[in-house]
Short mmCIF file of C-alpha atoms in Angstrom, two decimals:
data_model
loop_
_atom_site.label_atom_id
_atom_site.label_comp_id
_atom_site.label_asym_id
_atom_site.label_seq_id
_atom_site.Cartn_x
_atom_site.Cartn_y
_atom_site.Cartn_z
CA MET A 1 -160.45 -169.16 -98.36
CA LYS A 2 -158.17 -166.42 -97.48
CA LYS A 3 -155.37 -167.77 -99.69
CA ARG A 4 -157.86 -167.91 -102.69
CA PHE A 5 -158.88 -164.40 -102.13
CA PHE A 6 -155.30 -163.30 -101.88
CA ALA A 7 -154.51 -165.08 -105.19
CA LEU A 8 -157.57 -163.46 -106.82
CA ALA A 9 -156.64 -160.02 -105.53
CA LEU A 10 -152.99 -160.39 -106.83
CA ALA A 11 -154.23 -161.40 -110.27
CA MET A 12 -156.41 -158.45 -110.42
CA ALA A 13 -153.58 -156.17 -109.44
CA LEU A 14 -151.35 -157.69 -112.18
CA VAL A 15 -154.07 -157.07 -114.78
CA LEU A 16 -154.53 -153.49 -113.71
CA THR A 17 -150.88 -152.63 -113.84
CA ILE A 18 -150.36 -153.98 -117.53
CA PRO A 19 -149.83 -150.72 -119.61
CA ALA A 20 -152.23 -150.23 -122.53
CA VAL A 21 -150.90 -151.34 -125.81
CA ALA A 22 -151.38 -148.96 -128.72
CA ALA A 23 -153.02 -150.32 -131.76
CA GLN A 24 -150.72 -151.28 -134.50
CA ASP A 25 -151.12 -149.79 -138.03
CA SER A 26 -153.73 -147.26 -136.88
CA VAL A 27 -154.38 -143.50 -137.46
CA ASP A 28 -155.68 -143.56 -133.79
CA ASN A 29 -152.00 -143.52 -132.76
CA PHE A 30 -151.78 -139.86 -134.12
CA VAL A 31 -152.67 -138.01 -130.97
CA ARG A 32 -151.57 -134.68 -129.72
CA SER A 33 -150.00 -135.76 -126.46
CA ARG A 34 -148.37 -132.43 -125.50
CA THR A 35 -149.56 -128.86 -125.46
CA TYR A 36 -147.61 -126.02 -127.14
CA THR A 37 -147.05 -123.14 -124.79
CA GLY A 38 -144.39 -120.99 -126.48
CA GLN A 39 -141.60 -123.50 -126.36
CA PHE A 40 -139.97 -121.93 -129.59
CA PRO A 41 -138.93 -118.36 -129.02
CA ASP A 42 -138.64 -117.78 -132.85
CA LEU A 43 -142.19 -118.69 -133.52
CA THR A 44 -145.17 -116.31 -132.97
CA ALA A 45 -148.85 -116.54 -133.72
CA ALA A 46 -148.16 -114.32 -136.79
CA SER A 47 -145.52 -116.81 -138.16
CA THR A 48 -146.17 -118.59 -141.48
CA PHE A 49 -146.89 -122.24 -140.65
CA TYR A 50 -147.52 -121.44 -137.09
CA ASP A 51 -150.36 -123.88 -136.74
CA ASN A 52 -148.29 -126.57 -138.49
CA VAL A 53 -145.16 -126.14 -136.35
CA THR A 54 -147.14 -126.07 -133.01
CA ALA A 55 -148.93 -129.27 -134.17
CA LEU A 56 -145.68 -130.94 -135.16
CA TYR A 57 -144.71 -130.38 -131.51
CA GLU A 58 -147.97 -131.47 -130.05
CA TYR A 59 -147.99 -134.72 -131.97
CA GLY A 60 -144.60 -135.45 -130.43
CA LEU A 61 -142.71 -135.35 -133.72
CA THR A 62 -140.22 -132.55 -132.84
CA VAL A 63 -138.62 -130.85 -129.88
CA GLY A 64 -137.02 -128.20 -132.02
CA LYS A 65 -133.36 -127.45 -132.73
CA ALA A 66 -130.51 -127.83 -130.16
CA ASP A 67 -130.64 -124.14 -129.26
CA GLY A 68 -134.38 -124.43 -128.37
CA THR A 69 -135.60 -122.57 -131.56
CA PHE A 70 -137.50 -124.30 -134.33
CA GLY A 71 -135.89 -122.36 -137.33
CA PRO A 72 -138.95 -122.24 -139.60
CA ARG A 73 -137.03 -120.51 -142.39
CA ASP A 74 -133.99 -122.78 -142.12
CA PRO A 75 -133.38 -125.30 -144.83
CA LEU A 76 -134.04 -128.89 -144.12
CA THR A 77 -131.56 -131.77 -144.87
CA VAL A 78 -132.41 -135.02 -146.50
CA GLY A 79 -131.37 -136.65 -143.14
CA GLN A 80 -133.86 -134.47 -141.21
CA VAL A 81 -136.74 -135.32 -143.69
CA VAL A 82 -135.90 -139.01 -143.22
CA ILE A 83 -135.99 -138.60 -139.32
CA PHE A 84 -139.46 -136.91 -139.51
CA ALA A 85 -140.76 -139.61 -141.92
CA GLY A 86 -139.39 -142.30 -139.81
CA ARG A 87 -141.13 -140.97 -136.70
CA ILE A 88 -144.51 -140.73 -138.43
CA ARG A 89 -144.17 -144.17 -139.85
CA SER A 90 -143.19 -145.63 -136.46
CA LEU A 91 -146.00 -143.81 -134.78
CA TYR A 92 -148.52 -145.21 -137.16
CA ARG A 93 -147.15 -148.78 -136.92
CA THR A 94 -146.43 -149.00 -133.22
CA GLY A 95 -147.85 -146.02 -131.42
CA ASP A 96 -144.35 -144.86 -130.56
CA ALA A 97 -142.49 -142.47 -132.79
CA GLU A 98 -139.05 -143.93 -131.82
CA ALA A 99 -139.83 -147.60 -131.37
CA GLY A 100 -139.20 -148.51 -135.08
CA PRO A 101 -136.01 -146.56 -135.61
CA GLY A 102 -134.96 -147.67 -132.22
CA ALA A 103 -134.61 -151.24 -133.35
CA HIS A 104 -132.07 -150.20 -136.05
CA GLN A 105 -129.43 -148.66 -133.87
CA GLY A 106 -125.95 -148.82 -135.22
CA GLN A 107 -122.57 -148.08 -133.99
CA PRO A 108 -122.14 -145.57 -131.13
CA GLY A 109 -121.51 -142.11 -132.40
CA GLU A 110 -123.09 -142.59 -135.90
CA ALA A 111 -125.29 -139.99 -137.42
CA THR A 112 -128.88 -140.02 -135.85
CA ALA A 113 -130.46 -140.11 -139.32
CA LEU A 114 -129.01 -143.50 -140.17
CA ARG A 115 -131.24 -145.47 -137.92
CA TYR A 116 -134.27 -143.75 -139.27
CA LEU A 117 -133.02 -144.37 -142.82
CA ARG A 118 -132.54 -148.02 -142.09
CA TYR A 119 -135.94 -148.31 -140.52
CA LEU A 120 -137.58 -146.75 -143.74
CA GLN A 121 -135.58 -148.96 -145.91
CA ALA A 122 -136.66 -152.00 -143.97
CA GLU A 123 -140.17 -150.89 -144.20
CA GLY A 124 -139.92 -150.50 -147.98
CA VAL A 125 -140.64 -146.70 -147.95
CA ILE A 126 -137.46 -145.74 -149.72
CA GLY A 127 -134.38 -147.54 -151.20
CA THR A 128 -130.73 -146.53 -151.12
CA GLU A 129 -131.12 -143.43 -153.26
CA PHE A 130 -130.35 -141.11 -150.33
CA ASP A 131 -127.69 -143.07 -148.65
CA GLN A 132 -124.97 -140.53 -149.51
CA LEU A 133 -127.21 -137.38 -149.46
CA LEU A 134 -128.31 -137.22 -145.74
CA ASN A 135 -126.27 -134.03 -145.02
CA THR A 136 -127.32 -132.06 -148.19
CA ALA A 137 -130.15 -129.73 -148.40
CA ALA A 138 -133.40 -131.51 -149.40
CA THR A 139 -135.23 -130.40 -152.49
CA ARG A 140 -139.01 -130.32 -152.50
CA ALA A 141 -139.00 -133.20 -154.97
CA GLN A 142 -137.05 -135.32 -152.53
CA VAL A 143 -139.25 -134.53 -149.71
CA ALA A 144 -142.24 -135.70 -151.84
CA HIS A 145 -140.36 -138.86 -152.55
CA VAL A 146 -139.90 -139.68 -148.89
CA LEU A 147 -143.33 -138.63 -147.66
CA ALA A 148 -145.42 -140.29 -150.48
CA GLY A 149 -144.47 -143.77 -149.26
CA THR A 150 -144.53 -143.02 -145.51
CA LEU A 151 -148.05 -144.02 -144.97
CA PRO A 152 -150.32 -146.54 -146.67
CA GLU A 153 -153.36 -145.37 -148.65
CA GLU A 154 -155.71 -146.29 -145.90
CA ALA A 155 -154.03 -143.90 -143.55
CA LEU A 156 -153.54 -141.23 -146.18
CA PRO A 157 -156.21 -141.56 -148.80
CA PRO A 158 -156.46 -139.50 -151.93
CA ILE A 159 -159.17 -136.96 -151.52
CA HIS A 160 -158.64 -134.89 -154.57
CA GLN A 161 -157.99 -137.57 -157.16
CA ASP A 162 -160.18 -136.23 -160.03
CA LEU A 163 -159.50 -132.55 -159.21
CA VAL A 164 -155.65 -133.06 -159.42
CA THR A 165 -155.84 -135.30 -162.51
CA GLN A 166 -158.01 -132.82 -164.51
CA ALA A 167 -155.82 -129.85 -163.35
CA TYR A 168 -152.58 -131.48 -164.27
CA ALA A 169 -153.91 -132.83 -167.56
CA SER A 170 -155.18 -129.31 -168.43
CA ARG A 171 -151.51 -128.01 -168.27
CA ARG A 172 -152.95 -124.88 -166.44
CA PHE A 173 -151.99 -126.06 -162.95
CA ILE A 174 -148.80 -127.57 -161.39
CA THR A 175 -147.03 -126.53 -164.57
CA ASP A 176 -143.64 -126.76 -163.12
CA VAL A 177 -143.90 -130.44 -162.69
CA THR A 178 -143.74 -132.76 -165.81
CA GLU A 179 -143.12 -136.39 -166.53
CA TYR A 180 -139.35 -135.45 -166.61
CA THR A 181 -139.38 -134.07 -163.05
CA PRO A 182 -137.65 -136.31 -160.57
CA TYR A 183 -140.42 -138.07 -158.41
CA TYR A 184 -143.23 -136.44 -160.27
CA GLN A 185 -145.71 -139.08 -159.38
CA ASP A 186 -144.85 -138.71 -155.69
CA ILE A 187 -145.45 -134.96 -155.95
CA LEU A 188 -148.87 -135.35 -157.58
CA ASP A 189 -149.71 -137.92 -154.73
CA LEU A 190 -149.08 -135.20 -152.18
CA TYR A 191 -151.63 -132.96 -154.04
CA ARG A 192 -154.07 -135.81 -154.34
CA THR A 193 -153.95 -136.55 -150.57
CA GLY A 194 -154.24 -132.92 -149.38
CA VAL A 195 -150.72 -132.76 -148.16
CA ALA A 196 -149.51 -130.12 -150.78
CA VAL A 197 -151.47 -127.32 -152.37
CA GLY A 198 -148.51 -125.43 -154.26
CA SER A 199 -147.04 -122.01 -153.72
CA ASP A 200 -149.17 -119.92 -155.86
CA ALA A 201 -152.62 -119.68 -157.75
CA THR A 202 -151.44 -122.19 -160.32
CA GLY A 203 -150.33 -124.75 -157.74
CA SER A 204 -146.55 -124.49 -158.55
CA TYR A 205 -144.65 -127.05 -156.54
CA LEU A 206 -141.02 -125.77 -157.07
CA PRO A 207 -139.67 -129.25 -157.14
CA ASP A 208 -135.93 -128.16 -157.44
CA GLN A 209 -136.12 -125.60 -154.66
CA PRO A 210 -134.87 -126.39 -151.11
CA ILE A 211 -137.45 -126.75 -148.58
CA THR A 212 -137.65 -124.81 -145.23
CA ARG A 213 -138.41 -126.51 -141.94
CA GLY A 214 -141.69 -124.45 -141.85
CA ALA A 215 -142.91 -125.71 -145.17
CA ALA A 216 -141.94 -129.17 -144.25
CA ALA A 217 -143.88 -128.91 -141.07
CA ALA A 218 -146.92 -128.13 -143.09
CA MET A 219 -146.53 -131.25 -145.08
CA LEU A 220 -145.78 -133.36 -142.23
CA THR A 221 -148.68 -132.40 -140.02
CA ARG A 222 -151.21 -132.73 -142.88
CA MET A 223 -150.16 -136.37 -143.06
CA VAL A 224 -151.15 -137.02 -139.52
CA ASP A 225 -153.92 -134.61 -138.95
CA PRO A 226 -156.86 -134.66 -141.52
CA ASP A 227 -158.25 -131.27 -140.30
CA LEU A 228 -155.00 -129.70 -141.48
CA ARG A 229 -155.11 -131.16 -145.14
CA VAL A 230 -155.81 -128.58 -147.87
CA THR A 231 -157.93 -128.33 -150.96
CA PRO A 232 -156.54 -126.48 -154.02
CA ASP A 233 -158.51 -123.44 -154.99
CA TRP A 234 -158.56 -124.04 -158.66
CA ASP A 235 -161.09 -122.96 -161.05
CA LEU A 236 -161.09 -125.75 -163.67
CA GLY A 237 -164.26 -124.69 -165.55
CA ALA A 238 -166.49 -127.11 -167.54
CA ASP A 239 -163.60 -128.02 -169.87
CA ALA A 240 -160.72 -128.34 -167.62
CA TRP A 241 -159.54 -131.38 -169.74
CA SER A 242 -159.07 -129.30 -172.88
CA ALA A 243 -155.56 -129.11 -174.28
CA ARG A 244 -156.32 -125.79 -175.94
CA GLY A 245 -153.31 -123.45 -176.02
CA ALA A 246 -150.65 -126.21 -175.88
CA ALA A 247 -147.61 -125.76 -178.07
CA MET A 248 -145.11 -128.26 -179.55
CA GLY A 249 -142.47 -126.77 -177.19
CA ASP A 250 -144.62 -127.63 -174.14
CA LEU A 251 -144.30 -131.28 -174.85
CA VAL A 252 -140.48 -131.30 -174.23
CA SER A 253 -138.84 -130.66 -170.92
CA LEU A 254 -136.50 -127.73 -170.76
CA GLY A 255 -133.04 -128.64 -171.62
CA THR A 256 -129.76 -126.97 -170.84
CA TYR A 257 -127.86 -125.29 -173.67
CA ILE A 258 -124.49 -126.92 -174.15
CA ALA A 259 -122.43 -125.09 -176.72
CA ALA A 260 -120.17 -128.09 -177.58
CA PRO A 261 -122.04 -131.38 -176.69
CA SER A 262 -119.76 -134.26 -176.95
CA THR A 263 -122.08 -137.20 -175.65
CA ALA A 264 -125.50 -138.28 -176.63
CA ALA A 265 -126.78 -137.08 -173.36
CA GLU A 266 -125.34 -133.51 -173.88
CA MET A 267 -126.78 -133.42 -177.34
CA ASP A 268 -130.08 -134.38 -176.07
CA GLU A 269 -129.86 -131.43 -173.56
CA SER A 270 -129.08 -128.99 -176.37
CA ILE A 271 -131.77 -130.34 -178.59
CA ARG A 272 -134.38 -130.09 -175.87
CA TYR A 273 -133.25 -126.64 -175.22
CA MET A 274 -134.09 -125.73 -178.81
CA LEU A 275 -137.32 -127.76 -179.04
CA SER A 276 -138.82 -126.46 -175.70
CA SER A 277 -138.16 -122.93 -177.09
CA ASN A 278 -140.27 -123.78 -180.27
CA GLN A 279 -137.25 -123.14 -182.37
CA ASN A 280 -135.85 -125.34 -185.29
CA THR A 281 -132.41 -123.75 -185.48
CA LEU A 282 -129.57 -124.60 -183.06
CA THR A 283 -126.01 -123.08 -183.14
CA LEU A 284 -123.12 -124.84 -181.54
CA GLN A 285 -119.54 -123.82 -181.03
CA TYR A 286 -116.62 -126.27 -181.13
CA PRO A 287 -112.92 -125.46 -181.00
CA SER A 288 -112.66 -126.35 -184.73
CA LEU A 289 -114.47 -128.29 -187.28
CA SER A 290 -113.77 -130.29 -190.51
CA VAL A 291 -116.19 -131.73 -192.90
CA VAL A 292 -115.97 -135.09 -191.14
CA SER A 293 -116.50 -133.75 -187.62
CA ALA A 294 -119.29 -131.34 -188.78
CA ARG A 295 -121.06 -134.40 -190.19
CA ARG A 296 -120.74 -136.26 -187.05
CA VAL A 297 -122.24 -133.35 -185.13
CA MET A 298 -125.08 -133.23 -187.64
CA GLU A 299 -125.71 -137.03 -187.35
CA ALA A 300 -125.85 -136.94 -183.62
CA ALA A 301 -128.32 -133.93 -183.57
CA LEU A 302 -130.55 -135.75 -186.10
CA ALA A 303 -130.42 -138.95 -184.02
CA ALA A 304 -131.49 -136.98 -180.85
CA VAL A 305 -134.32 -135.04 -182.75
CA LYS A 306 -135.82 -138.29 -184.05
CA THR A 307 -136.50 -139.36 -180.52
CA TYR A 308 -138.92 -136.50 -180.33
CA CYS A 309 -140.62 -137.44 -183.62
CA GLU A 310 -143.91 -135.81 -182.59
CA GLN A 311 -142.07 -132.61 -183.39
CA CYS A 312 -142.28 -133.35 -187.10
CA TYR A 313 -138.53 -133.00 -187.73
CA ASN A 314 -136.77 -135.70 -189.68
CA THR A 315 -133.99 -133.74 -191.65
CA VAL A 316 -131.24 -131.39 -190.73
CA ASN A 317 -129.15 -128.99 -192.89
CA CYS A 318 -126.02 -127.39 -191.54
CA SER A 319 -123.47 -124.65 -192.20
CA PHE A 320 -120.22 -124.47 -190.40
CA THR A 321 -116.91 -122.64 -190.30
CA ALA A 322 -113.49 -124.08 -189.77
CA SER A 323 -113.30 -122.09 -186.53
CA GLY A 324 -115.94 -124.30 -185.04
CA THR A 325 -119.39 -122.57 -185.46
CA ILE A 326 -122.02 -124.92 -186.75
CA THR A 327 -125.68 -123.85 -187.36
CA LEU A 328 -128.12 -126.78 -187.51
CA THR A 329 -131.57 -126.16 -189.14
CA PHE A 330 -134.25 -128.87 -188.64
CA SER A 331 -137.19 -129.54 -191.00
CA ALA A 332 -138.95 -132.46 -192.68
CA ALA A 333 -137.80 -133.86 -196.01
CA SER A 334 -141.22 -133.04 -197.77
CA ALA A 335 -141.92 -129.75 -195.69
CA GLY A 336 -138.99 -127.47 -196.46
CA ASP A 337 -139.79 -123.77 -195.43
CA GLN A 338 -143.39 -124.83 -194.58
CA ILE A 339 -142.26 -126.94 -191.65
CA LEU A 340 -143.58 -124.55 -188.99
CA SER A 341 -146.99 -124.52 -190.58
CA TYR A 342 -147.12 -128.29 -190.67
CA ARG A 343 -146.24 -128.32 -187.16
CA ASP A 344 -149.01 -125.99 -186.12
CA ALA A 345 -151.50 -127.81 -188.06
CA ALA A 346 -150.46 -131.13 -186.56
CA MET A 347 -150.81 -129.77 -183.08
CA GLU A 348 -154.07 -128.13 -183.74
CA ALA A 349 -155.50 -131.54 -185.11
CA ALA A 350 -154.10 -133.48 -182.29
CA ILE A 351 -155.75 -131.19 -179.64
CA ALA A 352 -159.05 -131.62 -181.52
CA VAL A 353 -158.66 -135.35 -181.19
CA HIS A 354 -157.65 -135.14 -177.55
CA ASP A 355 -160.52 -132.80 -176.67
CA SER A 356 -163.18 -134.81 -178.44
CA LEU A 357 -162.24 -138.16 -176.79
CA TRP A 358 -162.56 -136.26 -173.38
CA GLU A 359 -165.79 -134.53 -174.44
CA ASP A 360 -167.65 -137.63 -175.56
CA GLY A 361 -166.45 -139.62 -172.34
CA THR A 362 -164.16 -142.06 -174.14
CA ILE A 363 -161.42 -140.78 -171.80
CA THR A 364 -162.34 -139.87 -168.24
CA PRO A 365 -160.35 -138.54 -165.21
CA SER A 366 -160.54 -141.84 -163.49
CA MET A 367 -158.80 -143.78 -166.19
CA THR A 368 -155.12 -144.92 -165.71
CA ASP A 369 -152.36 -143.98 -168.09
CA TYR A 370 -152.46 -147.54 -169.58
CA GLU A 371 -156.14 -147.17 -170.34
CA LYS A 372 -155.78 -143.73 -171.92
CA ALA A 373 -152.75 -145.00 -173.92
CA ARG A 374 -154.92 -147.92 -175.23
CA VAL A 375 -157.64 -145.50 -176.35
CA TYR A 376 -155.21 -143.40 -178.37
CA PHE A 377 -153.78 -146.64 -179.85
CA THR A 378 -157.21 -147.64 -180.98
CA TRP A 379 -157.82 -144.22 -182.37
CA ILE A 380 -154.65 -144.20 -184.40
CA CYS A 381 -155.51 -147.76 -185.88
CA ASP A 382 -159.02 -146.77 -186.70
CA ASN A 383 -158.14 -143.44 -188.33
CA CYS A 384 -154.98 -144.17 -190.50
CA VAL A 385 -153.80 -146.52 -193.17
CA TYR A 386 -150.30 -147.50 -194.11
CA ASP A 387 -148.90 -145.48 -197.10
CA TYR A 388 -147.11 -148.12 -199.18
CA SER A 389 -146.46 -145.58 -201.86
CA ALA A 390 -144.56 -143.16 -199.66
CA GLY A 391 -141.08 -142.14 -200.78
CA ASP A 392 -138.35 -140.54 -198.79
CA SER A 393 -139.82 -137.03 -199.28
CA SER A 394 -143.48 -137.96 -198.47
CA LEU A 395 -145.39 -136.16 -195.76
CA SER A 396 -146.43 -139.53 -194.51
CA HIS A 397 -143.13 -139.46 -192.60
CA ILE A 398 -144.59 -136.84 -190.16
CA ALA A 399 -147.57 -136.67 -187.82
CA TYR A 400 -149.34 -134.05 -189.79
CA ASN A 401 -150.27 -136.28 -192.56
CA LEU A 402 -151.87 -138.90 -190.38
CA PHE A 403 -154.15 -136.22 -188.91
CA GLU A 404 -154.68 -134.40 -192.23
CA ASN A 405 -155.00 -137.20 -194.76
CA GLY A 406 -155.14 -140.36 -192.73
CA THR A 407 -152.07 -142.02 -194.17
CA ALA A 408 -148.61 -142.44 -192.69
CA VAL A 409 -145.54 -144.75 -192.40
CA CYS A 410 -143.93 -145.74 -189.17
CA ASP A 411 -142.39 -142.28 -188.17
CA GLY A 412 -145.72 -140.64 -188.89
CA TYR A 413 -147.62 -143.28 -186.92
CA THR A 414 -145.18 -142.90 -184.01
CA GLY A 415 -145.02 -139.08 -184.16
CA ALA A 416 -148.88 -138.86 -184.15
CA TYR A 417 -149.21 -141.31 -181.27
CA ASN A 418 -146.49 -139.69 -179.13
CA LEU A 419 -148.10 -136.27 -179.75
CA LEU A 420 -151.45 -137.54 -178.31
CA LEU A 421 -149.72 -139.22 -175.45
CA LYS A 422 -147.81 -136.18 -174.51
CA LEU A 423 -150.91 -134.00 -174.57
CA GLU A 424 -152.18 -136.37 -171.96
CA GLY A 425 -149.02 -135.90 -169.85
CA ILE A 426 -147.77 -139.37 -170.51
CA ASP A 427 -144.00 -139.70 -170.76
CA CYS A 428 -142.87 -141.28 -173.94
CA THR A 429 -140.11 -141.21 -176.55
CA ALA A 430 -139.37 -142.87 -180.00
CA LEU A 431 -137.00 -145.74 -180.32
CA SER A 432 -135.72 -146.95 -183.58
CA ASN A 433 -133.56 -149.34 -185.56
CA SER A 434 -132.25 -149.05 -189.11
CA SER A 435 -135.69 -149.67 -190.65
CA HIS A 436 -138.40 -148.99 -188.09
CA ILE A 437 -139.45 -146.60 -185.16
CA TRP A 438 -141.92 -147.10 -182.38
CA THR A 439 -143.00 -145.74 -179.01
CA VAL A 440 -141.54 -146.37 -175.63
CA ALA A 441 -143.92 -144.99 -172.97
CA THR A 442 -144.11 -145.02 -169.16
CA LEU A 443 -147.66 -145.96 -168.10
CA ASP A 444 -148.51 -145.80 -164.41
CA GLY A 445 -144.86 -146.09 -163.56
CA THR A 446 -144.05 -149.03 -165.89
CA GLU A 447 -142.18 -148.81 -169.18
CA TYR A 448 -143.86 -150.29 -172.17
CA HIS A 449 -143.07 -150.69 -175.96
CA ILE A 450 -146.08 -149.64 -178.26
CA ASP A 451 -146.06 -150.01 -181.99
CA THR A 452 -148.98 -148.45 -183.58
CA THR A 453 -147.70 -149.10 -187.18
CA TRP A 454 -147.73 -152.90 -186.67
CA GLY A 455 -150.77 -152.68 -184.62
CA ASP A 456 -152.54 -151.31 -187.59
CA SER A 457 -151.59 -154.17 -189.84
CA GLY A 458 -155.01 -155.84 -190.12
CA PRO A 459 -158.64 -154.95 -190.37
CA ALA A 460 -158.86 -154.39 -186.51
CA PRO A 461 -156.32 -153.03 -184.02
CA ASN A 462 -153.80 -155.74 -183.03
CA TYR A 463 -153.34 -155.19 -179.29
CA SER A 464 -150.39 -157.64 -179.13
CA TYR A 465 -148.35 -154.61 -180.20
CA PHE A 466 -149.71 -152.50 -177.44
CA ALA A 467 -147.87 -152.32 -174.06
CA MET A 468 -145.17 -154.84 -174.87
CA THR A 469 -142.37 -155.52 -172.51
CA ALA A 470 -138.88 -154.86 -173.76
CA GLN A 471 -138.34 -158.50 -174.19
CA GLU A 472 -141.51 -158.89 -176.22
CA SER A 473 -140.73 -155.92 -178.33
CA TRP A 474 -137.15 -157.38 -179.02
CA GLN A 475 -138.70 -160.41 -180.46
CA HIS A 476 -140.55 -158.22 -183.12
CA HIS A 477 -137.76 -155.62 -183.82
CA SER A 478 -134.36 -155.45 -182.16
CA TRP A 479 -132.57 -152.14 -181.68
#
């Protein structure tokens, strides 16, 4: 009897000494396990982000810098962002901020950030895009890219989905983020989840700016503490979806002026610089020019402009000097000096279409890019017929004619469609071969080819030409 009692007592003792195991993949693992009592001498109650920095300490995500300070105004490196994200991911997955990265230890003496980088890569949070950037100052866009994938949706759900979608689509808020901004979808996700609110009344994110340790602390702690998440104070009004006030130049990301572009990419930069300024004249300066070299410049500029066919430019005239100055003036073959009026009329008509589809509920904030693009595809096919009589100088070559007269050829179809997509904030361009032009759009992160011209080849829209893969598109028209 005594032996049995002893064995039972021993078993009970063993059970009692087994440590509690934290739940895996649980927000319950986010617990303030420490109390901040003034550990950082450079942080006071009046400091910006005081609540966030102290929370970062209490959640066990930081002990500050080596000198005992936190450095809220100091820049954060990419490597430090990766470390913080790795700790949050590991805490959520295992209940221990260091367990996950600890399983990816490398050689003695290697940079600390590397094991956190390997952990996030193994978890599928990021790829190899930051492998060579760990010691560089992190931009706010790069921070968004790391943080947006750190936690799954069930741990960090979108709480402002419709608000952010409507605000962004209205082009009145988060205006410094476009489809051309690196990691723009990740940035928008931070707004949707209450992790970011912007730096001013219009929600500007400042994607290219370096981020401070204090600002990063705000984002990091909002990820783990729902009480710290923020709601944008934006007055959208009843017609927040309206595109009123948009200009053609708003549809093109700001380019950098390059005086003597020598590659297609450099020419695109200069063309976008012109288009985003709502101009139709571009002056370039080369060391010297001949008739032949001036023609090459002119052809390269026209090829770049045609990828932005919603702008209604399809011709270019030039004047140049032997000393290298060349002035390019863009228009449409049929428009001449009236091109700016045609552009204004096309924009006004496109805005009217956009707003009417939102107003009658055909397009709603909950729809995906794919769904919205299909609505506009249908609208184009239902409201236009192919102009078989169009000559080279016909207005059917520009978007204006589709909206005004309901007729177009392929560049008019594509220009009008791209104009509507860009008013919706959908990234798109025009792709052409020697005889045809169509749309390439990024819908919900996936690139598709869309041919509204051929989609309108029958009595009803032919959706086999909507959202084609590159391989499917090639079978119809190579490029």
